[in-house]
Amino acid sequence: MSEFANSQGNKDSRGGERQDKPLSHVGRVLSVVSLLQQGWYTPSELHQLVAPEKQERTIYRDIEEIQLFLREPLVKNHKGEYHFPKTSFPFLHSIEVAVEDGVSLLLLGQVGSGEPGSIPYLNAAAPLIESLSRELPDEIQKTAEKQVQNVHIHIAPTAPARSRDFFFQILWAKQNCTKIRVEYGSIFENTPICTTIYPYHIHFNRHAWYVTGHSTFHNEVRTFHLERIRNLKINPDATFVPPFGWSYEKFRGNAWNMIRGEEDVEVELLFSKKVAKNVKAVCWHKTEQTRFYSNGTLAYRATVSGIKEILWWIFGYADEVEVIQPQSLRDEMRRRVGNLARIYGIGENQNSTFENPD
């Protein structure tokens, strides 16, 4: 049997999914209000759904605070279940809300909708965002909904998230400076590995979530793809002290994306007139400098840590870009182009470098 304990999603008696992540005080109270608006719950049920890591009397205090703040008692039936019949959050109406705020709220709901093209693990926030959007003043709500009817935020599609519990467990471990033991499908080692991670930083990058921290297997700080974590175990007693002054930005340095090379290099590229304006329209790197020439071409310069990641970006522009420097990058481009020539039967050697799958 594996040494790891698989985390399974817990279902309550009504089929709802229990929240295993610890909530802040405000987040917990809002969650209680949201649940009580949807149905009838006993304090014990609310405790299991919202804050199982707390003592049950915490929920009783939350209920008292809600009644005190709303100045209207919750409805309680003979089963000891509570319900909040009001259809609105009164405190929202004391806040000045503009149409732009409503639009932003509705668009935020798209980002965490849980549909293809959304950011994984944010779908838990979608019901709360939807509830808040319904509490906007009628005129603001109607105008905002009309404005976003044909607006869509597209995020590159990702594979279905498999490690929802892992995500929230890692968030908890980072907050509490607790070590995590993982079984990880490493593409660099080309085999599953077991390592203990001291989680320093969690971030979403392009297509997926990552955790960065010290790895005992590698004896250095590494970044791990959450979807490659196969099993995870938290030992609450195994805590750590983050290195003084450590930050993800310092660790990342001048990496083109996430993988930092051994040394910084000055990269100079020349983009054709056809793509020059599109390249200029985006800030690709924090050190970049650009200059248009009279013929419409664009000189692009940046200081990057290593050339592996920027190489793939350059290839995306195919023959619309030329590497001017460094020579090592030009040589690597030349080698890759030679491989392409062989794959597509150009030149003397017309044999594909790939084996026929049949």
Coordinates of C-alpha atoms in Angstrom, one line a residue:
M1 CA 0.0 0.0 0.0
S2 CA 1.2 3.5 -0.8
E3 CA 2.5 5.5 2.1
F4 CA 0.3 8.4 1.0
A5 CA -3.2 8.9 2.0
N6 CA -5.5 9.9 -0.9
S7 CA -7.7 12.8 -0.2
Q8 CA -11.3 12.2 -1.1
G9 CA -14.0 14.8 -1.4
N10 CA -16.5 14.6 1.4
K11 CA -20.2 14.7 0.7
D12 CA -22.7 16.0 3.2
S13 CA -26.1 14.3 3.6
R14 CA -27.6 16.5 1.0
G15 CA -25.0 15.7 -1.7
G16 CA -23.1 19.0 -1.3
E17 CA -19.3 19.0 -1.3
R18 CA -17.7 19.8 2.0
Q19 CA -15.2 22.6 2.0
D20 CA -11.9 21.2 3.3
K21 CA -10.0 24.4 3.0
P22 CA -9.9 26.7 6.1
L23 CA -11.8 30.0 5.6
S24 CA -11.1 33.4 7.0
H25 CA -13.6 34.8 9.5
V26 CA -15.4 36.9 6.9
G27 CA -15.3 34.1 4.3
R28 CA -16.8 31.7 6.9
V29 CA -19.7 34.1 7.8
L30 CA -20.5 34.7 4.1
S31 CA -20.5 31.0 3.5
V32 CA -22.9 30.5 6.4
V33 CA -25.2 33.2 5.1
S34 CA -25.1 31.8 1.5
L35 CA -26.0 28.3 2.8
L36 CA -28.8 29.5 5.0
Q37 CA -30.3 31.4 2.1
Q38 CA -30.4 28.2 0.0
G39 CA -31.9 25.9 2.6
W40 CA -32.3 24.7 6.2
Y41 CA -29.2 23.7 8.2
T42 CA -28.4 22.8 11.8
P43 CA -25.4 24.4 13.4
S44 CA -23.8 20.9 13.4
E45 CA -24.3 20.6 9.6
L46 CA -22.9 24.1 9.0
H47 CA -19.9 23.2 11.1
Q48 CA -19.1 20.2 8.9
L49 CA -19.7 22.1 5.7
V50 CA -18.0 25.4 6.4
A51 CA -15.4 24.9 9.2
P52 CA -14.8 21.3 10.2
E53 CA -11.3 22.3 11.5
K54 CA -12.9 24.7 14.0
Q55 CA -14.9 23.9 17.2
E56 CA -18.7 23.7 16.7
R57 CA -19.3 26.6 19.0
T58 CA -17.6 28.8 16.4
I59 CA -20.6 28.4 14.2
Y60 CA -23.0 29.3 17.0
R61 CA -21.0 32.6 17.4
D62 CA -21.2 33.2 13.7
I63 CA -25.0 32.7 13.7
E64 CA -25.2 35.2 16.6
E65 CA -23.1 37.8 14.7
I66 CA -25.3 37.3 11.6
Q67 CA -28.5 38.0 13.5
L68 CA -26.9 41.0 15.3
F69 CA -25.6 42.5 12.1
L70 CA -28.7 41.9 10.0
R71 CA -31.0 43.0 12.8
E72 CA -33.4 40.3 11.9
P73 CA -33.5 36.9 13.5
L74 CA -33.0 33.8 11.4
V75 CA -35.9 31.4 11.1
K76 CA -35.6 28.3 13.2
N77 CA -37.8 25.2 12.9
H78 CA -38.7 22.4 15.3
K79 CA -35.7 20.4 14.0
G80 CA -33.2 23.0 15.2
E81 CA -32.5 24.0 11.6
Y82 CA -31.9 27.6 10.6
H83 CA -32.8 29.5 7.5
F84 CA -32.4 33.0 6.2
P85 CA -35.4 34.0 4.1
K86 CA -34.2 37.4 2.9
T87 CA -33.3 37.5 -0.7
S88 CA -30.7 40.2 -0.4
F89 CA -27.6 41.2 1.5
P90 CA -28.6 44.6 3.1
F91 CA -25.0 45.7 3.5
L92 CA -24.5 45.8 -0.3
H93 CA -27.1 48.5 -0.7
S94 CA -25.1 50.9 1.5
I95 CA -22.2 50.7 -0.9
E96 CA -22.0 53.0 -4.0
V97 CA -22.0 50.7 -7.0
A98 CA -21.4 51.9 -10.6
V99 CA -22.2 50.0 -13.8
E100 CA -18.4 49.4 -14.3
D101 CA -18.4 47.6 -10.9
G102 CA -21.2 45.4 -12.0
V103 CA -19.5 44.6 -15.3
S104 CA -16.3 43.7 -13.5
L105 CA -18.2 41.4 -11.1
L106 CA -20.0 39.6 -13.9
L107 CA -16.7 39.1 -15.8
L108 CA -15.1 37.8 -12.7
G109 CA -17.8 35.2 -12.6
Q110 CA -16.7 34.0 -16.0
V111 CA -13.1 33.5 -14.9
G112 CA -14.2 31.1 -12.1
S113 CA -17.2 29.6 -13.8
G114 CA -15.7 26.1 -13.9
E115 CA -16.3 25.8 -17.7
P116 CA -13.6 25.0 -20.2
G117 CA -11.4 28.0 -20.5
S118 CA -11.7 29.1 -16.9
I119 CA -9.1 29.0 -14.2
P120 CA -9.2 25.7 -12.3
Y121 CA -10.3 25.6 -8.6
L122 CA -12.0 29.0 -8.7
N123 CA -15.4 27.5 -9.5
A124 CA -16.2 27.4 -5.7
A125 CA -16.4 31.2 -5.8
A126 CA -18.8 31.2 -8.8
P127 CA -22.0 30.8 -6.6
L128 CA -21.0 33.6 -4.3
I129 CA -20.2 35.9 -7.2
E130 CA -23.5 35.0 -8.7
S131 CA -25.3 35.8 -5.5
L132 CA -23.5 39.1 -5.1
S133 CA -24.3 40.1 -8.7
R134 CA -28.0 39.5 -8.0
E135 CA -27.8 41.9 -5.1
L136 CA -26.8 44.8 -7.3
P137 CA -29.4 47.6 -7.7
D138 CA -31.8 46.6 -10.4
E139 CA -30.8 49.3 -12.9
I140 CA -27.1 48.6 -12.4
Q141 CA -27.7 44.8 -12.8
K142 CA -29.7 45.1 -16.0
T143 CA -27.2 47.5 -17.6
A144 CA -24.2 45.4 -16.6
E145 CA -25.8 42.2 -17.9
K146 CA -26.6 43.9 -21.2
Q147 CA -23.1 45.1 -21.6
V148 CA -21.5 41.8 -21.0
Q149 CA -23.9 39.7 -23.2
N150 CA -21.4 39.5 -26.0
V151 CA -18.2 39.7 -23.9
H152 CA -16.3 36.6 -23.1
I153 CA -13.0 36.1 -21.3
H154 CA -11.1 33.3 -23.0
I155 CA -8.4 31.5 -21.1
A156 CA -6.4 28.8 -22.8
P157 CA -8.3 25.5 -22.2
T158 CA -6.8 23.3 -19.6
A159 CA -7.2 19.6 -18.8
P160 CA -9.9 18.9 -16.2
A161 CA -8.6 19.6 -12.7
R162 CA -7.9 16.4 -10.9
S163 CA -6.4 17.6 -7.6
R164 CA -9.0 20.0 -6.1
D165 CA -8.3 18.7 -2.6
F166 CA -4.6 18.9 -3.2
F167 CA -4.9 22.6 -4.2
F168 CA -6.6 23.6 -1.0
Q169 CA -4.4 21.4 1.2
I170 CA -1.3 23.1 -0.3
L171 CA -2.9 26.5 0.4
W172 CA -3.4 25.5 4.0
A173 CA 0.1 24.1 4.2
K174 CA 1.6 27.3 2.9
Q175 CA -0.4 29.5 5.2
N176 CA 0.7 27.4 8.2
C177 CA 4.3 26.7 7.1
T178 CA 3.7 23.0 7.1
K179 CA 5.7 20.5 5.0
I180 CA 3.9 18.3 2.5
R181 CA 5.0 14.8 1.3
V182 CA 4.1 14.1 -2.3
E183 CA 4.3 11.4 -4.9
Y184 CA 5.0 13.3 -8.2
G185 CA 5.1 12.3 -11.8
S186 CA 8.3 14.1 -12.8
I187 CA 9.0 14.7 -16.5
F188 CA 12.6 15.6 -15.8
E189 CA 13.4 12.4 -13.9
N190 CA 11.1 10.5 -16.3
T191 CA 9.7 8.5 -13.3
P192 CA 7.5 9.1 -10.3
I193 CA 9.4 10.5 -7.4
C194 CA 8.7 11.0 -3.7
T195 CA 9.7 14.2 -2.0
T196 CA 8.9 16.5 0.8
I197 CA 8.1 20.1 -0.2
Y198 CA 8.3 23.2 1.9
P199 CA 5.6 25.3 0.1
Y200 CA 6.8 28.9 -0.3
H201 CA 4.7 30.1 -3.2
I202 CA 1.6 29.1 -5.2
H203 CA 0.7 30.7 -8.6
F204 CA -1.3 30.2 -11.8
N205 CA 0.7 30.4 -15.0
R206 CA -0.9 30.3 -18.4
H207 CA -2.5 26.8 -18.2
A208 CA -2.1 25.5 -14.7
W209 CA -1.3 26.0 -11.0
Y210 CA 2.1 25.5 -9.6
V211 CA 3.7 25.3 -6.1
T212 CA 7.3 26.4 -5.5
G213 CA 9.3 25.4 -2.5
H214 CA 12.3 23.5 -1.2
S215 CA 12.3 19.9 -2.3
T216 CA 14.2 17.3 -0.2
F217 CA 14.6 15.0 -3.2
H218 CA 16.4 17.7 -5.2
N219 CA 17.9 19.5 -2.2
E220 CA 17.0 22.8 -3.7
V221 CA 14.0 25.0 -4.5
R222 CA 11.9 23.6 -7.3
T223 CA 8.5 24.4 -9.0
F224 CA 5.9 21.6 -9.2
H225 CA 2.9 21.3 -11.5
L226 CA -0.2 20.5 -9.3
E227 CA -1.8 18.2 -11.8
R228 CA 1.3 16.0 -11.7
I229 CA 0.9 15.4 -8.0
R230 CA -0.4 11.8 -7.6
N231 CA -0.7 11.6 -3.8
L232 CA -0.2 14.2 -1.0
K233 CA 0.1 13.9 2.7
I234 CA 0.3 16.7 5.3
N235 CA 2.0 16.2 8.6
P236 CA 0.7 19.1 10.8
D237 CA 3.7 18.6 13.2
A238 CA 6.3 19.0 10.4
T239 CA 6.6 22.8 10.1
F240 CA 9.3 24.9 8.6
V241 CA 10.6 28.5 8.7
P242 CA 10.6 30.2 5.2
P243 CA 14.1 31.6 4.3
F244 CA 14.5 35.2 5.4
G245 CA 13.8 37.6 2.4
W246 CA 12.8 34.8 0.0
S247 CA 10.4 35.9 -2.7
Y248 CA 9.2 34.2 -5.9
E249 CA 10.2 37.2 -8.0
K250 CA 13.8 36.9 -6.7
F251 CA 13.7 33.1 -7.3
R252 CA 12.3 33.5 -10.9
G253 CA 14.9 36.2 -11.7
N254 CA 14.9 37.0 -15.4
A255 CA 13.4 33.7 -16.6
W256 CA 11.4 34.1 -19.8
N257 CA 8.5 32.4 -18.2
M258 CA 9.2 30.1 -15.1
I259 CA 12.3 28.1 -15.7
R260 CA 15.4 30.1 -14.7
G261 CA 18.7 29.3 -16.5
E262 CA 22.1 29.3 -15.0
E263 CA 23.1 32.8 -16.4
D264 CA 21.6 35.9 -17.8
V265 CA 22.0 36.5 -21.6
E266 CA 21.3 39.5 -23.8
V267 CA 18.9 38.4 -26.5
E268 CA 18.3 40.5 -29.7
L269 CA 15.7 39.6 -32.3
L270 CA 14.6 41.2 -35.5
F271 CA 10.9 40.9 -36.3
S272 CA 9.4 41.4 -39.8
K273 CA 7.1 44.2 -40.7
K274 CA 4.2 41.7 -40.9
V275 CA 4.3 40.9 -37.2
A276 CA 6.2 43.8 -35.7
K277 CA 3.1 45.8 -34.4
N278 CA 1.6 42.6 -32.8
V279 CA 4.9 41.9 -31.0
K280 CA 5.1 45.5 -29.8
A281 CA 1.5 45.5 -28.6
V282 CA 2.3 43.0 -25.8
C283 CA 4.8 43.3 -22.9
W284 CA 6.5 39.9 -23.1
H285 CA 9.2 40.4 -20.5
K286 CA 10.0 42.9 -17.8
T287 CA 13.5 43.8 -19.3
E288 CA 12.4 44.2 -22.9
Q289 CA 13.3 47.1 -25.1
T290 CA 12.0 47.7 -28.6
R291 CA 12.7 49.9 -31.5
F292 CA 11.0 50.3 -34.9
Y293 CA 13.2 50.7 -38.0
S294 CA 12.2 52.9 -40.9
N295 CA 11.3 49.8 -43.0
G296 CA 8.7 48.7 -40.4
T297 CA 10.8 45.9 -38.8
L298 CA 11.1 45.7 -35.0
A299 CA 14.3 45.3 -33.0
Y300 CA 13.5 43.4 -29.8
R301 CA 16.0 43.2 -26.9
A302 CA 15.7 41.5 -23.5
T303 CA 17.9 40.1 -20.7
V304 CA 16.7 36.5 -20.0
S305 CA 17.9 33.8 -17.7
G306 CA 18.7 31.0 -20.1
I307 CA 17.4 30.5 -23.7
K308 CA 15.3 27.3 -23.4
E309 CA 12.0 29.0 -22.8
I310 CA 12.4 31.9 -25.2
L311 CA 13.4 29.5 -27.9
W312 CA 9.8 28.1 -28.1
W313 CA 8.4 31.6 -28.2
I314 CA 10.7 32.5 -31.1
F315 CA 9.6 29.4 -33.0
G316 CA 6.0 30.5 -32.8
Y317 CA 6.9 33.3 -35.2
A318 CA 8.5 30.9 -37.7
D319 CA 10.2 32.8 -40.6
E320 CA 9.0 36.2 -39.4
V321 CA 11.8 36.6 -36.9
E322 CA 15.6 36.3 -36.9
V323 CA 17.9 35.8 -33.9
I324 CA 20.7 38.4 -34.0
Q325 CA 22.3 37.4 -30.7
P326 CA 23.6 35.6 -28.7
Q327 CA 25.4 33.2 -31.0
S328 CA 24.4 30.3 -28.8
L329 CA 20.8 31.0 -29.5
R330 CA 21.5 31.4 -33.3
D331 CA 23.3 28.0 -33.2
E332 CA 20.4 26.3 -31.4
M333 CA 17.9 27.7 -33.9
R334 CA 20.1 26.5 -36.8
R335 CA 20.2 23.0 -35.3
R336 CA 16.4 22.9 -34.8
V337 CA 15.7 24.2 -38.3
G338 CA 18.0 21.5 -39.6
N339 CA 15.9 18.9 -37.8
L340 CA 12.8 20.4 -39.3
A341 CA 14.3 20.2 -42.8
R342 CA 15.0 16.5 -42.2
I343 CA 11.5 15.8 -40.9
Y344 CA 9.9 17.5 -43.9
G345 CA 12.2 16.1 -46.5
I346 CA 14.2 19.2 -47.4
G347 CA 17.8 18.9 -48.4
E348 CA 20.0 15.8 -48.7
N349 CA 18.7 13.8 -45.8
Q350 CA 15.0 13.2 -46.3
N351 CA 14.5 10.7 -43.5
S352 CA 12.1 11.7 -40.7
T353 CA 13.6 11.8 -37.3
F354 CA 10.3 10.3 -35.9
E355 CA 9.5 6.6 -36.0
N356 CA 6.4 5.6 -38.0
P357 CA 3.7 4.9 -35.4
D358 CA 2.4 2.0 -37.5

